[in-house]
PDB file of C-alpha atoms in Angstrom:
ATOM      1  CA  MET A   1      -2.600 -34.711  36.312  1.00 58.00           C
ATOM      2  CA  THR A   2      -1.176 -37.886  37.267  1.00 58.00           C
ATOM      3  CA  ALA A   3       3.010 -39.253  35.892  1.00 65.00           C
ATOM      4  CA  ASN A   4       1.383 -42.046  32.739  1.00 82.00           C
ATOM      5  CA  ALA A   5      -2.159 -39.934  31.530  1.00 90.00           C
ATOM      6  CA  VAL A   6      -2.897 -40.569  28.087  1.00 96.00           C
ATOM      7  CA  PHE A   7      -4.106 -37.936  26.361  1.00 97.00           C
ATOM      8  CA  LYS A   8      -7.240 -38.035  24.756  1.00 98.00           C
ATOM      9  CA  GLY A   9      -7.296 -37.224  20.577  1.00 98.00           C
ATOM     10  CA  VAL A  10     -10.444 -35.249  18.979  1.00 98.00           C
ATOM     11  CA  ALA A  11     -12.528 -37.253  16.699  1.00 97.00           C
ATOM     12  CA  LYS A  12     -14.930 -34.942  15.583  1.00 96.00           C
ATOM     13  CA  VAL A  13     -15.055 -30.940  15.248  1.00 97.00           C
ATOM     14  CA  VAL A  14     -18.484 -29.031  14.712  1.00 95.00           C
ATOM     15  CA  HIS A  15     -19.690 -25.663  14.397  1.00 94.00           C
ATOM     16  CA  SER A  16     -22.378 -24.408  15.359  1.00 92.00           C
ATOM     17  CA  ASN A  17     -24.846 -22.482  13.636  1.00 88.00           C
ATOM     18  CA  GLU A  18     -27.274 -20.538  15.204  1.00 89.00           C
ATOM     19  CA  GLN A  19     -30.702 -20.828  14.608  1.00 86.00           C
ATOM     20  CA  ALA A  20     -35.290 -20.007  15.464  1.00 86.00           C
ATOM     21  CA  GLU A  21     -36.311 -22.881  18.171  1.00 79.00           C
ATOM     22  CA  GLY A  22     -39.614 -21.941  20.164  1.00 68.00           C
ATOM     23  CA  GLN A  23     -40.966 -18.661  20.222  1.00 70.00           C
ATOM     24  CA  GLY A  24     -39.010 -15.936  19.165  1.00 77.00           C
ATOM     25  CA  ALA A  25     -35.436 -18.182  20.487  1.00 82.00           C
ATOM     26  CA  ARG A  26     -31.253 -17.649  18.697  1.00 89.00           C
ATOM     27  CA  VAL A  27     -30.201 -21.753  19.449  1.00 92.00           C
ATOM     28  CA  ARG A  28     -26.915 -22.838  18.827  1.00 95.00           C
ATOM     29  CA  ARG A  29     -27.024 -26.640  17.869  1.00 93.00           C
ATOM     30  CA  SER A  30     -24.235 -29.305  18.944  1.00 91.00           C
ATOM     31  CA  ILE A  31     -25.811 -32.610  20.009  1.00 94.00           C
ATOM     32  CA  GLY A  32     -29.076 -33.371  18.629  1.00 90.00           C
ATOM     33  CA  SER A  33     -27.424 -31.706  14.463  1.00 88.00           C
ATOM     34  CA  ALA A  34     -27.894 -33.500  11.715  1.00 87.00           C
ATOM     35  CA  GLU A  35     -23.218 -33.807  12.231  1.00 90.00           C
ATOM     36  CA  LEU A  36     -24.057 -35.194  15.899  1.00 92.00           C
ATOM     37  CA  ARG A  37     -27.390 -36.746  15.863  1.00 85.00           C
ATOM     38  CA  ASN A  38     -26.975 -38.932  18.768  1.00 82.00           C
ATOM     39  CA  LEU A  39     -24.382 -38.598  21.417  1.00 94.00           C
ATOM     40  CA  ASP A  40     -24.992 -42.350  24.296  1.00 97.00           C
ATOM     41  CA  PRO A  41     -25.685 -40.567  26.833  1.00 98.00           C
ATOM     42  CA  PHE A  42     -26.400 -37.210  25.571  1.00 97.00           C
ATOM     43  CA  LEU A  43     -29.432 -35.712  23.986  1.00 97.00           C
ATOM     44  CA  MET A  44     -29.071 -32.455  22.199  1.00 96.00           C
ATOM     45  CA  LEU A  45     -27.137 -29.152  23.547  1.00 96.00           C
ATOM     46  CA  ASP A  46     -28.492 -26.197  22.804  1.00 95.00           C
ATOM     47  CA  GLU A  47     -26.534 -22.509  23.491  1.00 96.00           C
ATOM     48  CA  PHE A  48     -30.253 -20.057  24.060  1.00 95.00           C
ATOM     49  CA  THR A  49     -30.023 -16.493  23.424  1.00 95.00           C
ATOM     50  CA  VAL A  50     -34.210 -15.130  24.066  1.00 93.00           C
ATOM     51  CA  GLY A  51     -35.221 -12.104  25.191  1.00 93.00           C
ATOM     52  CA  LYS A  52     -38.868 -11.061  26.276  1.00 90.00           C
ATOM     53  CA  PRO A  53     -41.301 -11.317  25.615  1.00 88.00           C
ATOM     54  CA  ALA A  54     -40.082 -14.784  23.651  1.00 89.00           C
ATOM     55  CA  GLY A  55     -39.589 -18.483  24.864  1.00 90.00           C
ATOM     56  CA  PHE A  56     -40.336 -22.663  25.363  1.00 90.00           C
ATOM     57  CA  PRO A  57     -44.099 -21.791  26.299  1.00 92.00           C
ATOM     58  CA  ASP A  58     -46.480 -24.784  27.714  1.00 94.00           C
ATOM     59  CA  HIS A  59     -44.450 -28.324  26.693  1.00 95.00           C
ATOM     60  CA  PRO A  60     -44.409 -31.477  27.117  1.00 97.00           C
ATOM     61  CA  HIS A  61     -40.965 -34.262  29.133  1.00 98.00           C
ATOM     62  CA  ARG A  62     -41.140 -37.654  29.580  1.00 98.00           C
ATOM     63  CA  GLY A  63     -37.953 -40.292  29.663  1.00 98.00           C
ATOM     64  CA  PHE A  64     -34.770 -38.060  29.834  1.00 98.00           C
ATOM     65  CA  GLU A  65     -33.200 -34.954  31.956  1.00 98.00           C
ATOM     66  CA  THR A  66     -32.622 -30.885  31.302  1.00 97.00           C
ATOM     67  CA  VAL A  67     -29.800 -29.195  32.431  1.00 98.00           C
ATOM     68  CA  THR A  68     -30.524 -25.791  32.081  1.00 98.00           C
ATOM     69  CA  TYR A  69     -27.197 -23.485  32.865  1.00 98.00           C
ATOM     70  CA  MET A  70     -26.869 -19.805  33.010  1.00 98.00           C
ATOM     71  CA  LEU A  71     -24.771 -17.914  31.726  1.00 98.00           C
ATOM     72  CA  GLN A  72     -26.382 -14.220  31.316  1.00 98.00           C
ATOM     73  CA  GLY A  73     -30.130 -13.084  32.127  1.00 97.00           C
ATOM     74  CA  GLU A  74     -32.718 -14.952  33.967  1.00 97.00           C
ATOM     75  CA  VAL A  75     -35.609 -17.443  33.041  1.00 97.00           C
ATOM     76  CA  THR A  76     -38.317 -18.527  35.536  1.00 96.00           C
ATOM     77  CA  HIS A  77     -39.751 -22.050  35.104  1.00 96.00           C
ATOM     78  CA  GLU A  78     -43.412 -23.010  35.243  1.00 96.00           C
ATOM     79  CA  ASP A  79     -44.744 -26.918  35.671  1.00 96.00           C
ATOM     80  CA  PHE A  80     -47.811 -28.286  35.665  1.00 96.00           C
ATOM     81  CA  VAL A  81     -47.318 -29.567  39.279  1.00 94.00           C
ATOM     82  CA  GLY A  82     -47.348 -26.425  40.038  1.00 93.00           C
ATOM     83  CA  HIS A  83     -43.402 -26.372  40.426  1.00 94.00           C
ATOM     84  CA  LYS A  84     -41.899 -22.479  40.235  1.00 95.00           C
ATOM     85  CA  GLY A  85     -39.005 -20.653  39.428  1.00 94.00           C
ATOM     86  CA  SER A  86     -35.897 -18.698  38.533  1.00 97.00           C
ATOM     87  CA  ILE A  87     -32.030 -18.794  37.097  1.00 98.00           C
ATOM     88  CA  GLY A  88     -29.828 -16.587  36.870  1.00 98.00           C
ATOM     89  CA  PRO A  89     -26.217 -15.748  35.734  1.00 98.00           C
ATOM     90  CA  GLY A  90     -23.720 -18.633  36.984  1.00 98.00           C
ATOM     91  CA  ASP A  91     -26.905 -20.923  38.344  1.00 98.00           C
ATOM     92  CA  LEU A  92     -28.093 -24.579  37.766  1.00 97.00           C
ATOM     93  CA  GLN A  93     -31.372 -25.998  37.481  1.00 97.00           C
ATOM     94  CA  TRP A  94     -30.990 -30.189  36.346  1.00 98.00           C
ATOM     95  CA  MET A  95     -34.815 -31.140  36.284  1.00 97.00           C
ATOM     96  CA  THR A  96     -35.292 -35.313  36.363  1.00 98.00           C
ATOM     97  CA  ALA A  97     -39.049 -34.931  33.274  1.00 97.00           C
ATOM     98  CA  GLY A  98     -38.625 -39.604  34.193  1.00 97.00           C
ATOM     99  CA  ARG A  99     -42.665 -40.101  33.539  1.00 98.00           C
ATOM    100  CA  GLY A 100     -43.533 -36.667  32.719  1.00 97.00           C
ATOM    101  CA  ILE A 101     -43.430 -32.999  33.148  1.00 97.00           C
ATOM    102  CA  LEU A 102     -45.495 -29.908  31.150  1.00 97.00           C
ATOM    103  CA  HIS A 103     -44.145 -27.004  31.970  1.00 96.00           C
ATOM    104  CA  ALA A 104     -42.513 -23.814  30.151  1.00 96.00           C
ATOM    105  CA  GLU A 105     -39.839 -21.449  30.332  1.00 95.00           C
ATOM    106  CA  MET A 106     -39.730 -18.301  30.042  1.00 95.00           C
ATOM    107  CA  PRO A 107     -37.522 -15.000  30.039  1.00 95.00           C
ATOM    108  CA  THR A 108     -38.068 -13.254  33.072  1.00 94.00           C
ATOM    109  CA  SER A 109     -35.077 -10.161  33.011  1.00 95.00           C
ATOM    110  CA  ASP A 110     -35.095  -7.121  30.975  1.00 94.00           C
ATOM    111  CA  GLU A 111     -30.988  -8.472  29.070  1.00 94.00           C
ATOM    112  CA  PRO A 112     -31.606 -11.169  27.424  1.00 94.00           C
ATOM    113  CA  ALA A 113     -31.203 -14.959  28.519  1.00 96.00           C
ATOM    114  CA  HIS A 114     -28.609 -16.714  27.121  1.00 97.00           C
ATOM    115  CA  GLY A 115     -27.202 -19.886  28.633  1.00 97.00           C
ATOM    116  CA  LEU A 116     -26.946 -23.579  27.826  1.00 98.00           C
ATOM    117  CA  GLN A 117     -29.317 -26.308  28.209  1.00 97.00           C
ATOM    118  CA  LEU A 118     -28.441 -29.833  27.663  1.00 97.00           C
ATOM    119  CA  TRP A 119     -30.282 -33.573  27.178  1.00 97.00           C
ATOM    120  CA  VAL A 120     -29.194 -35.816  29.158  1.00 98.00           C
ATOM    121  CA  ASN A 121     -30.570 -39.926  28.502  1.00 98.00           C
ATOM    122  CA  LEU A 122     -32.075 -41.833  31.128  1.00 98.00           C
ATOM    123  CA  PRO A 123     -31.466 -46.139  31.652  1.00 98.00           C
ATOM    124  CA  ALA A 124     -34.572 -47.368  30.516  1.00 98.00           C
ATOM    125  CA  LYS A 125     -35.414 -48.325  34.514  1.00 98.00           C
ATOM    126  CA  ASP A 126     -35.063 -44.908  35.386  1.00 98.00           C
ATOM    127  CA  LYS A 127     -37.350 -44.161  32.490  1.00 98.00           C
ATOM    128  CA  MET A 128     -40.468 -43.796  34.811  1.00 98.00           C
ATOM    129  CA  SER A 129     -39.247 -42.086  36.932  1.00 97.00           C
ATOM    130  CA  GLN A 130     -40.493 -39.698  39.912  1.00 96.00           C
ATOM    131  CA  PRO A 131     -40.271 -36.025  38.066  1.00 96.00           C
ATOM    132  CA  ARG A 132     -37.262 -34.870  40.494  1.00 96.00           C
ATOM    133  CA  TYR A 133     -35.506 -31.079  40.854  1.00 96.00           C
ATOM    134  CA  GLN A 134     -32.136 -29.992  41.505  1.00 97.00           C
ATOM    135  CA  GLU A 135     -31.573 -26.317  41.753  1.00 96.00           C
ATOM    136  CA  LEU A 136     -28.359 -25.165  42.211  1.00 97.00           C
ATOM    137  CA  LEU A 137     -27.937 -20.823  42.868  1.00 97.00           C
ATOM    138  CA  ASN A 138     -24.159 -19.440  41.512  1.00 98.00           C
ATOM    139  CA  LYS A 139     -22.389 -19.722  44.619  1.00 98.00           C
ATOM    140  CA  ASP A 140     -23.892 -22.787  45.453  1.00 98.00           C
ATOM    141  CA  VAL A 141     -21.862 -24.690  42.506  1.00 98.00           C
ATOM    142  CA  PRO A 142     -18.518 -26.161  43.958  1.00 98.00           C
ATOM    143  CA  ARG A 143     -15.559 -24.481  42.863  1.00 98.00           C
ATOM    144  CA  ALA A 144     -11.941 -26.088  41.834  1.00 98.00           C
ATOM    145  CA  GLU A 145      -8.586 -24.817  40.819  1.00 97.00           C
ATOM    146  CA  SER A 146      -5.816 -26.160  39.040  1.00 97.00           C
ATOM    147  CA  SER A 147      -2.450 -25.512  41.139  1.00 96.00           C
ATOM    148  CA  ASP A 148      -1.247 -22.414  39.501  1.00 97.00           C
ATOM    149  CA  LYS A 149      -4.531 -21.213  39.577  1.00 97.00           C
ATOM    150  CA  GLY A 150      -4.574 -20.806  35.370  1.00 98.00           C
ATOM    151  CA  ALA A 151      -8.110 -23.006  35.773  1.00 98.00           C
ATOM    152  CA  VAL A 152     -11.266 -22.022  37.418  1.00 98.00           C
ATOM    153  CA  VAL A 153     -13.371 -24.733  37.358  1.00 98.00           C
ATOM    154  CA  LYS A 154     -17.127 -25.008  38.088  1.00 98.00           C
ATOM    155  CA  VAL A 155     -18.092 -28.873  39.247  1.00 98.00           C
ATOM    156  CA  ILE A 156     -21.494 -28.943  38.015  1.00 98.00           C
ATOM    157  CA  ALA A 157     -21.861 -32.892  37.391  1.00 98.00           C
ATOM    158  CA  GLY A 158     -18.755 -35.444  38.170  1.00 98.00           C
ATOM    159  CA  THR A 159     -15.379 -35.254  40.165  1.00 98.00           C
ATOM    160  CA  SER A 160     -12.533 -31.524  39.039  1.00 98.00           C
ATOM    161  CA  TYR A 161      -9.099 -31.116  41.107  1.00 97.00           C
ATOM    162  CA  GLY A 162     -10.843 -33.416  44.157  1.00 97.00           C
ATOM    163  CA  VAL A 163     -13.270 -31.162  44.720  1.00 98.00           C
ATOM    164  CA  ASN A 164     -17.314 -32.468  43.976  1.00 98.00           C
ATOM    165  CA  ALA A 165     -20.513 -31.627  42.899  1.00 98.00           C
ATOM    166  CA  ALA A 166     -23.441 -31.084  44.406  1.00 98.00           C
ATOM    167  CA  VAL A 167     -26.028 -32.897  42.243  1.00 97.00           C
ATOM    168  CA  HIS A 168     -26.603 -36.995  42.335  1.00 96.00           C
ATOM    169  CA  THR A 169     -27.206 -38.079  38.580  1.00 97.00           C
ATOM    170  CA  HIS A 170     -28.950 -41.774  37.248  1.00 97.00           C
ATOM    171  CA  THR A 171     -25.403 -42.741  35.609  1.00 97.00           C
ATOM    172  CA  PRO A 172     -22.029 -41.444  36.163  1.00 98.00           C
ATOM    173  CA  ILE A 173     -21.643 -37.367  34.514  1.00 98.00           C
ATOM    174  CA  LEU A 174     -19.139 -34.949  34.420  1.00 98.00           C
ATOM    175  CA  TYR A 175     -20.349 -31.361  33.829  1.00 98.00           C
ATOM    176  CA  LEU A 176     -18.094 -29.398  34.238  1.00 98.00           C
ATOM    177  CA  ASP A 177     -18.066 -24.767  33.779  1.00 98.00           C
ATOM    178  CA  VAL A 178     -14.308 -24.337  32.592  1.00 98.00           C
ATOM    179  CA  ARG A 179     -12.251 -20.721  32.466  1.00 98.00           C
ATOM    180  CA  LEU A 180      -8.691 -20.910  31.497  1.00 98.00           C
ATOM    181  CA  SER A 181      -5.760 -17.941  31.105  1.00 98.00           C
ATOM    182  CA  ALA A 182      -4.299 -16.964  27.891  1.00 98.00           C
ATOM    183  CA  GLY A 183      -1.216 -19.866  27.614  1.00 98.00           C
ATOM    184  CA  LYS A 184      -2.445 -22.033  30.856  1.00 98.00           C
ATOM    185  CA  GLN A 185      -3.463 -25.981  31.228  1.00 98.00           C
ATOM    186  CA  PHE A 186      -6.359 -27.985  31.334  1.00 98.00           C
ATOM    187  CA  ASP A 187      -6.102 -31.147  32.664  1.00 98.00           C
ATOM    188  CA  GLN A 188      -9.674 -33.303  33.036  1.00 98.00           C
ATOM    189  CA  LEU A 189      -9.915 -37.389  33.338  1.00 98.00           C
ATOM    190  CA  VAL A 190     -12.210 -38.953  32.285  1.00 98.00           C
ATOM    191  CA  PRO A 191     -12.344 -42.671  32.403  1.00 97.00           C
ATOM    192  CA  GLU A 192     -11.639 -44.478  29.090  1.00 96.00           C
ATOM    193  CA  ASN A 193     -14.634 -45.416  26.418  1.00 96.00           C
ATOM    194  CA  TRP A 194     -17.700 -43.074  27.659  1.00 98.00           C
ATOM    195  CA  THR A 195     -18.630 -40.128  25.400  1.00 98.00           C
ATOM    196  CA  ALA A 196     -17.172 -37.421  26.033  1.00 98.00           C
ATOM    197  CA  PHE A 197     -17.084 -33.325  24.453  1.00 98.00           C
ATOM    198  CA  VAL A 198     -15.270 -29.398  24.606  1.00 98.00           C
ATOM    199  CA  TYR A 199     -17.654 -26.682  23.715  1.00 98.00           C
ATOM    200  CA  THR A 200     -15.819 -23.590  23.893  1.00 98.00           C
ATOM    201  CA  LEU A 201     -18.125 -20.098  23.912  1.00 98.00           C
ATOM    202  CA  SER A 202     -15.791 -17.684  24.268  1.00 98.00           C
ATOM    203  CA  GLY A 203     -11.963 -18.429  22.911  1.00 98.00           C
ATOM    204  CA  LYS A 204      -9.657 -19.634  20.837  1.00 97.00           C
ATOM    205  CA  VAL A 205      -8.335 -23.024  21.914  1.00 98.00           C
ATOM    206  CA  GLU A 206      -6.176 -26.356  21.231  1.00 98.00           C
ATOM    207  CA  VAL A 207      -7.377 -29.433  22.355  1.00 98.00           C
ATOM    208  CA  GLY A 208      -7.018 -33.417  22.608  1.00 97.00           C
ATOM    209  CA  SER A 209      -3.466 -35.067  22.658  1.00 96.00           C
ATOM    210  CA  ASP A 210      -3.067 -33.204  18.753  1.00 93.00           C
ATOM    211  CA  LEU A 211      -3.383 -29.990  19.881  1.00 96.00           C
ATOM    212  CA  VAL A 212      -6.499 -29.404  17.736  1.00 97.00           C
ATOM    213  CA  ASP A 213      -7.098 -24.976  16.326  1.00 98.00           C
ATOM    214  CA  VAL A 214     -11.158 -25.336  17.860  1.00 97.00           C
ATOM    215  CA  PRO A 215     -13.357 -21.443  17.519  1.00 97.00           C
ATOM    216  CA  PRO A 216     -15.599 -19.970  19.724  1.00 97.00           C
ATOM    217  CA  HIS A 217     -19.278 -22.757  19.301  1.00 97.00           C
ATOM    218  CA  ALA A 218     -17.454 -25.828  18.493  1.00 97.00           C
ATOM    219  CA  THR A 219     -18.542 -28.680  20.001  1.00 97.00           C
ATOM    220  CA  VAL A 220     -15.418 -31.193  19.808  1.00 98.00           C
ATOM    221  CA  VAL A 221     -16.208 -34.807  20.105  1.00 98.00           C
ATOM    222  CA  LEU A 222     -12.915 -36.822  22.247  1.00 98.00           C
ATOM    223  CA  SER A 223     -11.944 -39.916  20.883  1.00 97.00           C
ATOM    224  CA  GLN A 224     -12.560 -43.453  23.055  1.00 95.00           C
ATOM    225  CA  SER A 225      -8.974 -43.861  23.773  1.00 96.00           C
ATOM    226  CA  GLY A 226      -7.216 -42.483  26.141  1.00 97.00           C
ATOM    227  CA  ASP A 227      -7.790 -41.019  30.447  1.00 97.00           C
ATOM    228  CA  THR A 228      -6.762 -37.206  30.176  1.00 98.00           C
ATOM    229  CA  LEU A 229      -8.393 -34.344  28.590  1.00 98.00           C
ATOM    230  CA  LYS A 230      -5.653 -31.667  27.293  1.00 98.00           C
ATOM    231  CA  VAL A 231      -7.015 -27.853  26.681  1.00 98.00           C
ATOM    232  CA  LEU A 232      -3.959 -24.976  26.187  1.00 98.00           C
ATOM    233  CA  ALA A 233      -6.635 -21.881  26.527  1.00 98.00           C
ATOM    234  CA  LYS A 234      -5.044 -19.397  22.401  1.00 98.00           C
ATOM    235  CA  GLU A 235      -6.383 -16.551  24.572  1.00 98.00           C
ATOM    236  CA  ASP A 236      -8.796 -16.233  27.935  1.00 98.00           C
ATOM    237  CA  ALA A 237     -11.008 -19.196  27.458  1.00 98.00           C
ATOM    238  CA  HIS A 238     -14.102 -19.622  28.863  1.00 98.00           C
ATOM    239  CA  PHE A 239     -15.825 -23.524  27.413  1.00 98.00           C
ATOM    240  CA  VAL A 240     -17.751 -26.842  28.813  1.00 98.00           C
ATOM    241  CA  VAL A 241     -16.757 -30.247  29.414  1.00 98.00           C
ATOM    242  CA  VAL A 242     -19.292 -33.031  29.468  1.00 98.00           C
ATOM    243  CA  GLY A 243     -18.525 -36.781  30.003  1.00 98.00           C
ATOM    244  CA  GLY A 244     -20.669 -39.883  30.437  1.00 98.00           C
ATOM    245  CA  GLN A 245     -20.494 -43.306  30.743  1.00 98.00           C
ATOM    246  CA  LYS A 246     -22.583 -44.904  27.804  1.00 98.00           C
ATOM    247  CA  ILE A 247     -26.331 -46.370  28.804  1.00 98.00           C
ATOM    248  CA  ASN A 248     -25.851 -48.185  25.219  1.00 97.00           C
ATOM    249  CA  GLU A 249     -30.149 -48.791  24.705  1.00 98.00           C
ATOM    250  CA  PRO A 250     -32.032 -48.238  21.839  1.00 97.00           C
ATOM    251  CA  ILE A 251     -33.323 -44.622  21.668  1.00 97.00           C
ATOM    252  CA  ALA A 252     -36.777 -43.678  20.401  1.00 97.00           C
ATOM    253  CA  GLN A 253     -37.167 -40.464  19.925  1.00 95.00           C
ATOM    254  CA  HIS A 254     -40.503 -37.592  19.270  1.00 95.00           C
ATOM    255  CA  GLY A 255     -40.641 -34.580  19.845  1.00 90.00           C
ATOM    256  CA  PRO A 256     -40.130 -34.032  23.855  1.00 94.00           C
ATOM    257  CA  PHE A 257     -40.117 -37.759  24.528  1.00 98.00           C
ATOM    258  CA  VAL A 258     -37.308 -40.012  24.258  1.00 98.00           C
ATOM    259  CA  MET A 259     -38.487 -43.769  24.873  1.00 98.00           C
ATOM    260  CA  ASN A 260     -37.063 -47.674  23.824  1.00 98.00           C
ATOM    261  CA  THR A 261     -38.777 -48.202  22.179  1.00 98.00           C
ATOM    262  CA  ARG A 262     -41.310 -47.015  19.720  1.00 98.00           C
ATOM    263  CA  ASP A 263     -44.540 -48.561  21.316  1.00 98.00           C
ATOM    264  CA  GLU A 264     -43.141 -46.284  24.480  1.00 98.00           C
ATOM    265  CA  ILE A 265     -43.023 -43.492  22.852  1.00 98.00           C
ATOM    266  CA  MET A 266     -46.946 -44.065  20.925  1.00 98.00           C
ATOM    267  CA  GLN A 267     -47.472 -45.152  24.423  1.00 98.00           C
ATOM    268  CA  ALA A 268     -46.849 -41.204  25.577  1.00 98.00           C
ATOM    269  CA  PHE A 269     -48.513 -39.457  23.619  1.00 97.00           C
ATOM    270  CA  MET A 270     -51.465 -41.428  24.743  1.00 97.00           C
ATOM    271  CA  ASP A 271     -51.059 -41.074  28.344  1.00 97.00           C
ATOM    272  CA  TYR A 272     -50.227 -37.078  27.348  1.00 96.00           C
ATOM    273  CA  GLU A 273     -53.837 -36.648  25.103  1.00 95.00           C
ATOM    274  CA  THR A 274     -55.252 -38.131  27.555  1.00 96.00           C
ATOM    275  CA  GLY A 275     -53.681 -37.388  31.155  1.00 96.00           C
ATOM    276  CA  LYS A 276     -52.279 -40.695  32.651  1.00 96.00           C
ATOM    277  CA  ASN A 277     -49.157 -42.427  34.019  1.00 96.00           C
ATOM    278  CA  GLY A 278     -48.046 -38.643  35.056  1.00 96.00           C
ATOM    279  CA  PHE A 279     -49.395 -36.242  33.331  1.00 97.00           C
ATOM    280  CA  GLU A 280     -52.851 -36.413  35.374  1.00 96.00           C
ATOM    281  CA  GLY A 281     -54.357 -32.367  34.650  1.00 93.00           C
ATOM    282  CA  ALA A 282     -51.504 -31.575  32.146  1.00 92.00           C
ATOM    283  CA  LYS A 283     -54.553 -31.133  29.443  1.00 89.00           C
ATOM    284  CA  LYS A 284     -56.694 -28.344  31.812  1.00 93.00           C
ATOM    285  CA  TRP A 285     -53.233 -26.693  33.082  1.00 95.00           C
ATOM    286  CA  ALA A 286     -51.647 -23.517  31.050  1.00 94.00           C
ATOM    287  CA  SER A 287     -48.577 -21.160  32.511  1.00 94.00           C
ATOM    288  CA  GLU A 288     -49.127 -18.085  34.127  1.00 93.00           C
ATOM    289  CA  ILE A 289     -46.486 -17.046  32.801  1.00 91.00           C
ATOM    290  CA  ALA A 290     -46.259 -17.548  29.526  1.00 85.00           C
ATOM    291  CA  GLN A 291     -49.058 -15.584  29.285  1.00 84.00           C
ATOM    292  CA  ARG A 292     -48.332 -12.868  30.729  1.00 77.00           C
ATOM    293  CA  ASN A 293     -45.073 -13.579  28.604  1.00 63.00           C
ATOM    294  CA  GLN A 294     -47.998 -13.353  25.094  1.00 59.00           C
ATOM    295  CA  LEU A 295     -49.578 -10.540  26.485  1.00 47.00           C
ATOM    296  CA  GLY A 296     -46.140  -8.086  26.474  1.00 46.00           C
ATOM    297  CA  ARG A 297     -46.262 -10.390  22.569  1.00 44.00           C
ATOM    298  CA  ASP A 298     -49.833  -8.782  21.842  1.00 42.00           C
ATOM    299  CA  GLU A 299     -49.165  -4.960  22.536  1.00 39.00           C
ATOM    300  CA  ASP A 300     -45.931  -5.108  21.622  1.00 41.00           C
ATOM    301  CA  GLU A 301     -48.010  -6.127  17.858  1.00 36.00           C
ATOM    302  CA  TRP A 302     -50.672  -3.548  18.849  1.00 34.00           C
TER     303      TRP A 302
END
């Protein structure tokens, strides 16, 4: 922390209540809820818990990125062009849907899969880019720590305590997983006028220049002014810090498609239905992992 740091205040705190999603999954939605519809460039943040045979069967995306970060259990991913992979505790998948992805995400561990999924908008110039995956195992995610070792940080995107992330982003993004010991303080540079928030997973913390008390499963939206986030742990705490430079473009969203205009949304549906412009072969494809999980569901019901 620099001597002339200006701490950010707290603009809003929203508690995330658990709700049903997909087939049998439970999620705590923060961004994307009625209270936090969009936080440019972020479209959605879910803390999810899902066990076999439930999950997120075959579904398309266009125009944005999904960032899946696992906390517990394992999720297997499969898409319509042959990409497959599994991520477990601490692993990360940064998927750029771009012009079009059809995929399934299903739990494959005996214990429930628990993690976070963040949706990041793409600027207009990148919405029809080629799909891309950046996948990192837990051991490959860069680590940083405060000088007093009270804060241990996994640097998913951006920079913390001089350590840079391994992923590349279309627009400037900060995404940190922080474990903070009781009584210790975490400071992080966040540029003025960026959108930024803290999402708490466990432990009680005080956030911002006014040290607002925050319980677990809450989204703390930070003020635009100031250049430094301050978090003080009242007990051992686990939270993520997410921030990004605003895109400042119109958002048109319908379900799994996020574009700039309604006409582009209609075109996305047309392309998906007719198998064009990135969705070639999509309508004839069905994932193996979703079918296996459905078989398990049918056997359980029988």
